[in-house]
Amino acid sequence: MSETIRISIDGKVVDATPGNSILHTRLEGDTPLTANIGCMGQGVCGSCRCLVRKAGERSAQTRLACETTVEDGMQVSFIDYYLPDHVHHYRPHDLRDGWQALPQLQQTFPELSHCRHCSGCDRACPRHIPVQQGMALAASGQLQAAAALFDACIMCNLCTLACPENIRPNHVGLYLRRAQAIQNLRPGDLLRRLEQQARGELAINTRSDTPRSEA
């Protein structure tokens, strides 16, 4: 048998194989995992958010279990996410007018101006996004710059859980990314292809290349 180490997951001590991720170790356990799992280790869904405290360290760090390698004596607690009472509602149609982008953002997320600059969101982000800077840019009207900072966001909601003002920074970032996508022009090569198609210069083959067997 290969050498194993011992870690604690949600208060239960388990054996783990060195080099495995926390999520892999949790999946190998005898208790079915029905939450905190999504993309199965691709690091794109943010579902496996957890608190990790390494042996000998006093502070715990927020991590994604699928990307964090187990270490002997590590303590892990998975973090559930509960939908807050206040949900920000908006329609894609409302994001089309770029001249109204800032007042619409302020109306949709009125708590954005309440940021305490505590840096809790920055410390919580497993993607190392400068979340606090993004909120400052958004509040000052630099919406494109703010949206660009959230390109790497996987919506794990850890920044939201860390925010004492309930700003929900990742949802602000998603709002801005959606607004930017709606207001931007479509790719030029696609527009030219559509024009060629409309003029009849681009033939569209609707037949399947796979030969059909005759009855």
mmCIF file of C-alpha atoms in Angstrom:
data_model
loop_
_atom_site.group_PDB
_atom_site.id
_atom_site.type_symbol
_atom_site.label_atom_id
_atom_site.label_comp_id
_atom_site.label_asym_id
_atom_site.label_seq_id
_atom_site.Cartn_x
_atom_site.Cartn_y
_atom_site.Cartn_z
ATOM 1 C CA MET A 1 0.000 0.000 0.000
ATOM 2 C CA SER A 2 1.194 3.515 -0.741
ATOM 3 C CA GLU A 3 2.017 5.852 2.102
ATOM 4 C CA THR A 4 -0.907 7.936 3.294
ATOM 5 C CA ILE A 5 -1.299 11.098 5.309
ATOM 6 C CA ARG A 6 -4.120 12.208 7.581
ATOM 7 C CA ILE A 7 -6.261 15.299 7.179
ATOM 8 C CA SER A 8 -9.500 16.505 8.724
ATOM 9 C CA ILE A 9 -12.496 17.251 6.494
ATOM 10 C CA ASP A 10 -15.523 18.814 8.168
ATOM 11 C CA GLY A 11 -14.337 17.500 11.534
ATOM 12 C CA LYS A 12 -13.728 13.926 10.365
ATOM 13 C CA VAL A 13 -10.156 12.588 10.172
ATOM 14 C CA VAL A 14 -9.538 10.676 6.938
ATOM 15 C CA ASP A 15 -6.585 9.026 5.204
ATOM 16 C CA ALA A 16 -5.378 10.773 2.069
ATOM 17 C CA THR A 17 -2.941 9.945 -0.697
ATOM 18 C CA PRO A 18 -0.145 12.514 -1.072
ATOM 19 C CA GLY A 19 -0.529 14.490 -4.297
ATOM 20 C CA ASN A 20 -4.314 14.161 -4.405
ATOM 21 C CA SER A 21 -6.585 17.167 -4.204
ATOM 22 C CA ILE A 22 -8.900 17.797 -1.283
ATOM 23 C CA LEU A 23 -11.903 17.138 -3.529
ATOM 24 C CA HIS A 24 -10.464 13.822 -4.761
ATOM 25 C CA THR A 25 -9.826 12.792 -1.169
ATOM 26 C CA ARG A 26 -13.370 13.742 -0.181
ATOM 27 C CA LEU A 27 -14.805 11.746 -3.069
ATOM 28 C CA GLU A 28 -12.878 8.671 -1.942
ATOM 29 C CA GLY A 29 -14.560 8.786 1.461
ATOM 30 C CA ASP A 30 -17.394 6.566 2.619
ATOM 31 C CA THR A 31 -19.926 9.413 2.784
ATOM 32 C CA PRO A 32 -21.654 10.387 -0.489
ATOM 33 C CA LEU A 33 -20.852 13.930 -1.585
ATOM 34 C CA THR A 34 -24.064 15.655 -2.638
ATOM 35 C CA ALA A 35 -23.019 19.298 -2.277
ATOM 36 C CA ASN A 36 -19.932 21.443 -2.898
ATOM 37 C CA ILE A 37 -19.252 19.646 -6.148
ATOM 38 C CA GLY A 38 -19.849 20.674 -9.737
ATOM 39 C CA CYS A 39 -17.251 20.564 -12.501
ATOM 40 C CA MET A 40 -15.395 17.581 -11.017
ATOM 41 C CA GLY A 41 -12.001 19.194 -10.745
ATOM 42 C CA GLN A 42 -11.893 21.556 -13.727
ATOM 43 C CA GLY A 43 -11.735 24.642 -11.508
ATOM 44 C CA VAL A 44 -14.448 26.520 -13.382
ATOM 45 C CA CYS A 45 -17.595 26.303 -11.251
ATOM 46 C CA GLY A 46 -16.507 27.444 -7.775
ATOM 47 C CA SER A 47 -18.754 24.918 -6.024
ATOM 48 C CA CYS A 48 -16.034 23.284 -3.923
ATOM 49 C CA ARG A 49 -15.241 26.404 -1.898
ATOM 50 C CA CYS A 50 -13.642 25.599 1.436
ATOM 51 C CA LEU A 51 -11.609 26.918 4.351
ATOM 52 C CA VAL A 52 -8.159 25.374 4.712
ATOM 53 C CA ARG A 53 -5.841 25.559 7.706
ATOM 54 C CA LYS A 54 -2.433 23.954 7.315
ATOM 55 C CA ALA A 55 -0.655 22.259 10.208
ATOM 56 C CA GLY A 56 1.138 24.761 12.392
ATOM 57 C CA GLU A 57 -0.709 27.767 11.014
ATOM 58 C CA ARG A 58 -3.230 29.826 12.961
ATOM 59 C CA SER A 59 -5.141 31.428 10.088
ATOM 60 C CA ALA A 60 -7.392 29.686 7.571
ATOM 61 C CA GLN A 61 -7.472 30.484 3.854
ATOM 62 C CA THR A 62 -10.300 30.217 1.337
ATOM 63 C CA ARG A 63 -9.510 27.741 -1.408
ATOM 64 C CA LEU A 64 -11.104 25.567 -4.092
ATOM 65 C CA ALA A 65 -10.922 21.936 -3.009
ATOM 66 C CA CYS A 66 -10.360 20.709 -6.566
ATOM 67 C CA GLU A 67 -7.184 22.786 -6.909
ATOM 68 C CA THR A 68 -5.682 22.370 -3.439
ATOM 69 C CA THR A 69 -3.304 19.495 -2.742
ATOM 70 C CA VAL A 70 -3.658 17.699 0.589
ATOM 71 C CA GLU A 71 -0.971 18.092 3.249
ATOM 72 C CA ASP A 72 -0.493 16.110 6.437
ATOM 73 C CA GLY A 73 -2.393 17.638 9.357
ATOM 74 C CA MET A 74 -4.473 19.908 7.132
ATOM 75 C CA GLN A 75 -7.919 20.925 8.390
ATOM 76 C CA VAL A 76 -10.639 21.497 5.794
ATOM 77 C CA SER A 77 -14.180 22.818 6.116
ATOM 78 C CA PHE A 78 -16.420 23.051 3.068
ATOM 79 C CA ILE A 79 -18.426 26.268 2.798
ATOM 80 C CA ASP A 80 -22.094 26.197 1.843
ATOM 81 C CA TYR A 81 -23.671 29.128 0.041
ATOM 82 C CA TYR A 82 -27.111 30.358 0.947
ATOM 83 C CA LEU A 83 -29.018 32.684 -1.356
ATOM 84 C CA PRO A 84 -29.394 36.053 0.395
ATOM 85 C CA ASP A 85 -32.791 37.560 1.072
ATOM 86 C CA HIS A 86 -32.185 40.411 -1.378
ATOM 87 C CA VAL A 87 -31.681 39.304 -4.978
ATOM 88 C CA HIS A 88 -30.716 41.808 -7.664
ATOM 89 C CA HIS A 89 -33.194 41.588 -10.543
ATOM 90 C CA TYR A 90 -32.526 43.071 -13.975
ATOM 91 C CA ARG A 91 -33.276 42.271 -17.607
ATOM 92 C CA PRO A 92 -30.774 42.069 -20.468
ATOM 93 C CA HIS A 93 -32.873 44.661 -22.324
ATOM 94 C CA ASP A 94 -32.125 47.163 -19.543
ATOM 95 C CA LEU A 95 -28.385 46.901 -20.254
ATOM 96 C CA ARG A 96 -28.513 48.059 -23.876
ATOM 97 C CA ASP A 97 -28.295 51.813 -23.300
ATOM 98 C CA GLY A 98 -24.652 52.603 -22.572
ATOM 99 C CA TRP A 99 -25.483 56.202 -21.636
ATOM 100 C CA GLN A 100 -27.544 54.937 -18.707
ATOM 101 C CA ALA A 101 -25.056 52.254 -17.628
ATOM 102 C CA LEU A 102 -23.805 53.985 -14.481
ATOM 103 C CA PRO A 103 -27.190 55.094 -13.059
ATOM 104 C CA GLN A 104 -28.636 51.668 -13.841
ATOM 105 C CA LEU A 105 -25.750 50.003 -12.023
ATOM 106 C CA GLN A 106 -26.254 52.289 -9.029
ATOM 107 C CA GLN A 107 -29.972 51.549 -9.018
ATOM 108 C CA THR A 108 -29.467 47.793 -9.294
ATOM 109 C CA PHE A 109 -26.651 47.634 -6.717
ATOM 110 C CA PRO A 110 -27.252 50.604 -4.357
ATOM 111 C CA GLU A 111 -24.981 49.003 -1.729
ATOM 112 C CA LEU A 112 -21.973 49.356 -4.081
ATOM 113 C CA SER A 113 -21.142 52.774 -2.588
ATOM 114 C CA HIS A 114 -20.982 51.306 0.945
ATOM 115 C CA CYS A 115 -17.644 49.522 0.463
ATOM 116 C CA ARG A 116 -15.509 49.715 3.639
ATOM 117 C CA HIS A 117 -12.273 48.900 1.793
ATOM 118 C CA CYS A 118 -11.596 46.121 4.288
ATOM 119 C CA SER A 119 -9.933 43.916 1.609
ATOM 120 C CA GLY A 120 -11.875 40.880 2.820
ATOM 121 C CA CYS A 121 -13.066 40.174 -0.727
ATOM 122 C CA ASP A 122 -9.488 40.257 -2.047
ATOM 123 C CA ARG A 123 -8.295 37.792 0.587
ATOM 124 C CA ALA A 124 -11.244 35.484 -0.074
ATOM 125 C CA CYS A 125 -10.875 35.242 -3.867
ATOM 126 C CA PRO A 126 -9.211 31.965 -4.950
ATOM 127 C CA ARG A 127 -8.500 33.511 -8.370
ATOM 128 C CA HIS A 128 -6.595 36.443 -6.833
ATOM 129 C CA ILE A 129 -8.859 38.972 -8.540
ATOM 130 C CA PRO A 130 -8.420 42.524 -7.154
ATOM 131 C CA VAL A 131 -12.100 42.566 -6.186
ATOM 132 C CA GLN A 132 -11.925 45.731 -4.093
ATOM 133 C CA GLN A 133 -10.322 47.597 -6.986
ATOM 134 C CA GLY A 134 -13.090 46.356 -9.278
ATOM 135 C CA MET A 135 -15.750 47.724 -6.931
ATOM 136 C CA ALA A 136 -13.948 51.077 -6.720
ATOM 137 C CA LEU A 137 -13.723 51.285 -10.507
ATOM 138 C CA ALA A 138 -17.403 50.418 -10.878
ATOM 139 C CA ALA A 139 -18.466 52.987 -8.296
ATOM 140 C CA SER A 140 -16.442 55.695 -10.069
ATOM 141 C CA GLY A 141 -17.987 54.901 -13.469
ATOM 142 C CA GLN A 142 -15.028 53.063 -15.020
ATOM 143 C CA LEU A 143 -17.273 50.181 -15.947
ATOM 144 C CA GLN A 144 -15.225 48.604 -18.760
ATOM 145 C CA ALA A 145 -12.112 48.469 -16.600
ATOM 146 C CA ALA A 146 -14.122 46.936 -13.767
ATOM 147 C CA ALA A 147 -15.662 44.324 -16.067
ATOM 148 C CA ALA A 148 -12.236 43.316 -17.383
ATOM 149 C CA LEU A 149 -11.005 42.506 -13.863
ATOM 150 C CA PHE A 150 -13.743 39.892 -13.481
ATOM 151 C CA ASP A 151 -12.949 37.909 -16.634
ATOM 152 C CA ALA A 152 -11.414 35.176 -14.457
ATOM 153 C CA CYS A 153 -14.319 35.063 -11.981
ATOM 154 C CA ILE A 154 -15.879 31.611 -11.526
ATOM 155 C CA MET A 155 -18.767 32.815 -9.318
ATOM 156 C CA CYS A 156 -17.702 30.910 -6.215
ATOM 157 C CA ASN A 157 -19.386 33.647 -4.108
ATOM 158 C CA LEU A 158 -16.538 33.734 -1.570
ATOM 159 C CA CYS A 159 -16.167 37.507 -1.988
ATOM 160 C CA THR A 160 -19.883 37.875 -1.298
ATOM 161 C CA LEU A 161 -19.618 35.764 1.846
ATOM 162 C CA ALA A 162 -16.678 37.899 3.012
ATOM 163 C CA CYS A 163 -18.340 41.274 2.405
ATOM 164 C CA PRO A 164 -19.757 42.912 5.589
ATOM 165 C CA GLU A 165 -21.889 45.267 3.458
ATOM 166 C CA ASN A 166 -23.504 42.462 1.406
ATOM 167 C CA ILE A 167 -22.351 44.049 -1.846
ATOM 168 C CA ARG A 168 -22.065 40.713 -3.697
ATOM 169 C CA PRO A 169 -19.040 41.857 -5.741
ATOM 170 C CA ASN A 170 -18.985 38.867 -8.092
ATOM 171 C CA HIS A 171 -22.556 39.637 -9.143
ATOM 172 C CA VAL A 172 -21.565 43.232 -9.829
ATOM 173 C CA GLY A 173 -18.761 41.883 -12.021
ATOM 174 C CA LEU A 174 -21.153 39.528 -13.823
ATOM 175 C CA TYR A 175 -23.596 42.388 -14.394
ATOM 176 C CA LEU A 176 -20.850 44.508 -15.971
ATOM 177 C CA ARG A 177 -19.576 41.656 -18.145
ATOM 178 C CA ARG A 178 -23.106 41.045 -19.425
ATOM 179 C CA ALA A 179 -23.627 44.749 -20.119
ATOM 180 C CA GLN A 180 -20.335 44.953 -22.001
ATOM 181 C CA ALA A 181 -21.188 41.898 -24.105
ATOM 182 C CA ILE A 182 -24.617 43.302 -24.997
ATOM 183 C CA GLN A 183 -23.336 46.770 -25.918
ATOM 184 C CA ASN A 184 -20.239 45.742 -27.877
ATOM 185 C CA LEU A 185 -20.244 45.264 -31.641
ATOM 186 C CA ARG A 186 -20.225 41.711 -32.937
ATOM 187 C CA PRO A 187 -16.986 40.282 -34.436
ATOM 188 C CA GLY A 188 -16.127 41.833 -37.808
ATOM 189 C CA ASP A 189 -15.446 38.521 -39.541
ATOM 190 C CA LEU A 190 -18.892 37.277 -38.527
ATOM 191 C CA LEU A 191 -20.540 40.451 -39.858
ATOM 192 C CA ARG A 192 -18.749 40.069 -43.216
ATOM 193 C CA ARG A 193 -19.810 36.447 -43.477
ATOM 194 C CA LEU A 194 -23.430 37.370 -42.839
ATOM 195 C CA GLU A 195 -23.247 40.045 -45.563
ATOM 196 C CA GLN A 196 -21.783 37.503 -48.005
ATOM 197 C CA GLN A 197 -24.560 35.105 -47.118
ATOM 198 C CA ALA A 198 -27.220 37.788 -47.686
ATOM 199 C CA ARG A 199 -25.768 38.594 -51.140
ATOM 200 C CA GLY A 200 -25.671 34.928 -52.062
ATOM 201 C CA GLU A 201 -21.860 34.852 -52.191
ATOM 202 C CA LEU A 202 -21.556 32.300 -49.420
ATOM 203 C CA ALA A 203 -23.150 28.961 -50.058
ATOM 204 C CA ILE A 204 -24.559 27.130 -47.054
ATOM 205 C CA ASN A 205 -24.421 23.364 -47.227
ATOM 206 C CA THR A 206 -27.442 21.980 -45.416
ATOM 207 C CA ARG A 207 -26.783 18.395 -46.475
ATOM 208 C CA SER A 208 -25.041 15.953 -44.199
ATOM 209 C CA ASP A 209 -21.634 14.732 -45.362
ATOM 210 C CA THR A 210 -22.391 11.338 -43.894
ATOM 211 C CA PRO A 211 -23.810 8.957 -46.520
ATOM 212 C CA ARG A 212 -27.164 7.451 -45.661
ATOM 213 C CA SER A 213 -27.829 3.765 -46.019
ATOM 214 C CA GLU A 214 -30.646 2.847 -48.324
ATOM 215 C CA ALA A 215 -33.421 0.635 -47.105
#
